[in-house]
Short mmCIF file of C-alpha atoms in Angstrom, two decimals:
data_model
loop_
_atom_site.label_atom_id
_atom_site.label_comp_id
_atom_site.label_asym_id
_atom_site.label_seq_id
_atom_site.Cartn_x
_atom_site.Cartn_y
_atom_site.Cartn_z
CA MET A 165 0.00 0.00 0.00
CA LYS A 166 2.85 2.40 0.88
CA ALA A 167 4.50 1.65 -2.46
CA LEU A 168 1.29 2.62 -4.25
CA ALA A 169 1.07 5.87 -2.29
CA TYR A 170 4.69 6.74 -3.10
CA ALA A 171 4.11 5.94 -6.77
CA GLY A 172 1.06 8.23 -6.78
CA ILE A 173 3.05 11.05 -5.19
CA GLY A 174 5.80 10.56 -7.79
CA VAL A 175 3.30 10.82 -10.66
CA LEU A 176 1.79 13.99 -9.18
CA ALA A 177 5.22 15.56 -8.70
CA ALA A 178 6.25 14.72 -12.26
CA SER A 179 3.06 16.13 -13.72
CA ALA A 180 3.51 19.32 -11.68
CA LEU A 181 6.80 19.88 -13.52
CA LEU A 182 5.04 20.05 -16.88
CA ALA A 183 3.35 23.31 -17.77
CA GLN A 184 -0.23 23.44 -18.98
CA SER A 185 0.68 22.92 -22.64
CA GLY A 186 3.24 20.20 -21.97
CA ASN A 187 5.69 22.12 -24.20
CA ARG A 188 7.75 23.71 -21.43
CA LYS A 189 9.33 22.20 -18.34
CA VAL A 190 8.41 24.20 -15.25
CA THR A 191 11.18 25.05 -12.80
CA GLU A 192 10.57 25.81 -9.15
CA ASN A 193 12.23 29.17 -8.51
CA GLU A 194 11.07 31.41 -5.66
CA LYS A 195 12.72 34.50 -7.15
CA SER A 196 11.30 33.89 -10.64
CA PRO A 197 8.11 31.84 -10.25
CA SER A 198 6.34 30.05 -13.08
CA ALA A 199 3.50 31.90 -14.75
CA ASP A 200 1.26 31.52 -17.76
CA THR A 201 -1.45 33.30 -19.67
CA SER A 202 -3.98 31.94 -22.17
CA ILE A 203 -6.80 33.08 -24.40
CA THR A 204 -9.11 31.38 -26.84
CA LEU A 205 -9.62 33.08 -30.21
CA GLY A 206 -12.19 31.59 -32.57
CA GLY A 207 -12.11 28.31 -30.64
CA SER A 208 -8.30 28.03 -30.76
CA LYS A 209 -6.21 28.28 -27.61
CA ILE A 210 -3.06 30.41 -27.37
CA THR A 211 -0.81 30.04 -24.31
CA VAL A 212 2.40 31.70 -23.14
CA GLU A 213 4.36 29.99 -20.34
CA TYR A 214 7.33 31.62 -18.62
CA ASN A 215 9.18 32.23 -15.36
CA ALA A 216 8.69 35.77 -14.08
CA PRO A 217 11.86 37.47 -12.78
CA SER A 218 11.66 40.44 -10.42
CA ALA A 219 13.71 43.61 -10.69
CA ARG A 220 14.68 43.47 -6.98
CA GLY A 221 16.12 46.99 -7.06
CA ARG A 222 17.89 46.52 -10.39
CA LYS A 223 17.28 48.76 -13.42
CA VAL A 224 15.19 46.92 -16.03
CA GLU A 225 15.52 49.02 -19.18
CA GLY A 226 18.99 48.68 -20.68
CA THR A 227 20.27 46.44 -17.86
CA LEU A 228 18.07 43.42 -17.02
CA VAL A 229 16.54 43.82 -20.46
CA PRO A 230 19.72 44.78 -22.32
CA TYR A 231 19.73 47.10 -25.29
CA GLY A 232 21.08 45.81 -28.59
CA LYS A 233 20.97 42.08 -27.94
CA VAL A 234 18.35 39.38 -27.67
CA TRP A 235 16.93 38.92 -24.15
CA ARG A 236 15.41 35.65 -22.94
CA LEU A 237 11.99 37.19 -21.98
CA GLY A 238 11.82 35.64 -18.55
CA ALA A 239 13.95 33.31 -16.48
CA ASP A 240 14.96 29.66 -16.46
CA ASN A 241 13.59 27.61 -19.40
CA ALA A 242 12.79 29.57 -22.57
CA THR A 243 9.42 31.32 -22.65
CA THR A 244 7.07 29.19 -24.74
CA LEU A 245 4.20 30.19 -27.02
CA THR A 246 1.81 27.37 -27.94
CA ASN A 247 -0.95 28.04 -30.47
CA ASP A 248 -3.63 25.57 -31.65
CA ALA A 249 -4.07 27.37 -34.99
CA ASP A 250 -2.05 29.57 -37.32
CA ILE A 251 -1.97 33.11 -35.92
CA MET A 252 -0.66 36.53 -36.85
CA ILE A 253 1.46 38.38 -34.32
CA GLY A 254 1.66 41.86 -35.77
CA ASP A 255 2.50 41.19 -39.43
CA LEU A 256 4.26 37.86 -38.71
CA LYS A 257 2.45 34.61 -39.55
CA VAL A 258 3.10 32.08 -36.80
CA PRO A 259 2.16 28.50 -37.70
CA LYS A 260 0.27 26.24 -35.31
CA GLY A 261 2.61 24.64 -32.77
CA ALA A 262 5.17 25.54 -30.12
CA HIS A 263 7.67 28.40 -30.40
CA THR A 264 9.87 30.39 -28.04
CA LEU A 265 9.72 34.13 -27.43
CA TYR A 266 12.57 36.55 -26.90
CA ILE A 267 12.87 40.37 -26.86
CA MET A 268 15.25 42.62 -28.79
CA ALA A 269 15.16 45.92 -26.91
CA SER A 270 16.54 49.33 -27.74
CA GLU A 271 16.05 52.80 -26.32
CA SER A 272 13.51 53.46 -29.08
CA GLY A 273 11.40 50.30 -28.67
CA TRP A 274 11.07 46.53 -28.37
CA LYS A 275 10.83 43.80 -30.97
CA LEU A 276 9.24 40.45 -30.15
CA VAL A 277 11.39 37.61 -31.50
CA VAL A 278 9.53 34.39 -32.37
CA ASN A 279 11.89 31.43 -32.58
CA ASN A 280 11.25 27.85 -33.75
CA GLN A 281 13.64 26.24 -31.28
CA THR A 282 11.82 24.69 -28.29
CA GLY A 283 12.66 22.94 -25.04
CA GLN A 284 15.89 24.85 -24.39
CA TRP A 285 17.14 26.86 -21.42
CA GLY A 286 16.28 30.54 -21.90
CA THR A 287 19.83 31.68 -22.59
CA VAL A 288 20.28 29.17 -25.43
CA TYR A 289 19.28 31.28 -28.42
CA LYS A 290 19.95 30.37 -32.04
CA GLN A 291 19.21 33.24 -34.43
CA ASP A 292 19.07 30.86 -37.41
CA GLN A 293 15.93 29.39 -35.80
CA ASP A 294 14.07 32.75 -35.83
CA LEU A 295 10.68 32.66 -37.49
CA GLY A 296 10.72 36.45 -37.41
CA ARG A 297 10.73 39.68 -35.42
CA VAL A 298 7.81 42.01 -34.83
CA ASP A 299 7.79 45.62 -33.65
CA MET A 300 5.92 46.12 -30.39
CA THR A 301 4.27 49.38 -29.40
CA THR A 302 5.93 50.57 -26.20
CA SER A 303 4.92 53.16 -23.65
CA LYS A 304 6.01 54.17 -20.19
CA GLY A 305 3.78 53.07 -17.37
CA PRO A 306 3.85 52.51 -13.65
CA ILE A 307 6.74 50.38 -12.37
CA THR A 308 6.09 46.65 -12.70
CA GLU A 309 8.43 44.84 -10.28
CA LYS A 310 7.80 41.35 -11.65
CA LEU A 311 7.68 40.52 -15.36
CA LYS A 312 4.07 40.09 -16.47
CA ILE A 313 3.01 38.70 -19.83
CA THR A 314 -0.70 38.87 -20.60
CA LEU A 315 -2.84 37.70 -23.50
CA HIS A 316 -6.05 39.71 -24.00
CA GLY A 317 -8.77 39.23 -26.57
CA SER A 318 -12.02 37.77 -27.73
CA GLY A 319 -13.56 36.75 -31.01
CA LYS A 320 -10.70 36.36 -33.47
CA SER A 321 -8.26 39.03 -32.26
CA GLY A 322 -6.46 40.35 -29.22
CA SER A 323 -3.04 41.40 -27.97
CA LEU A 324 0.07 40.10 -26.28
CA ASP A 325 1.19 42.55 -23.59
CA ILE A 326 4.44 42.63 -21.64
CA ASP A 327 5.00 44.78 -18.54
CA PHE A 328 8.38 45.02 -16.80
CA GLY A 329 10.16 47.95 -15.18
CA ASN A 330 8.39 51.03 -16.45
CA THR A 331 7.87 49.60 -19.96
CA HIS A 332 4.54 48.44 -21.32
CA ALA A 333 4.90 46.68 -24.70
CA THR A 334 2.04 45.36 -26.80
CA VAL A 335 1.52 43.69 -30.16
CA PRO A 336 -1.77 42.66 -31.82
CA ILE A 337 -2.56 38.99 -32.35
CA LYS A 338 -5.28 37.39 -34.47
CA LEU A 339 -6.15 34.17 -36.20
CA ALA A 340 -4.40 33.88 -39.57
#
């Protein structure tokens, strides 16, 4: 009986390590906890899974989110986008499936980088795997201590929003 109980606990622990899409391994990290956001557009689910770092007194713009190089958009394992249908992110067609998301920041704005590589640690970035890059609309907002990625929308369109430091970045999304 004890063996069965231990086996059950092991199965529960293993399933807790898989995120809701099963495309990203969740890491337990108190300083950068796991997070996710989902929406359904036209009956198709779109999910973003990530670990959310905190600024903890550090400057975000130009430091934690460096200017001029690709940033991992989160912590630990690469941030994963899973979409059940072909979608458009800005003017970029993103085929159904799993992809990773990165940011290319500059003083004048952010670009969302959609990459075809999946399952890697967040700092393992291969530019030759980029599906494409999309300009995000950025604005200054109230300070956001912990990275927050949010999907908003209904019907067949919405937005992907990112808040961190005093930057709010957004890009439209819709079914392709």
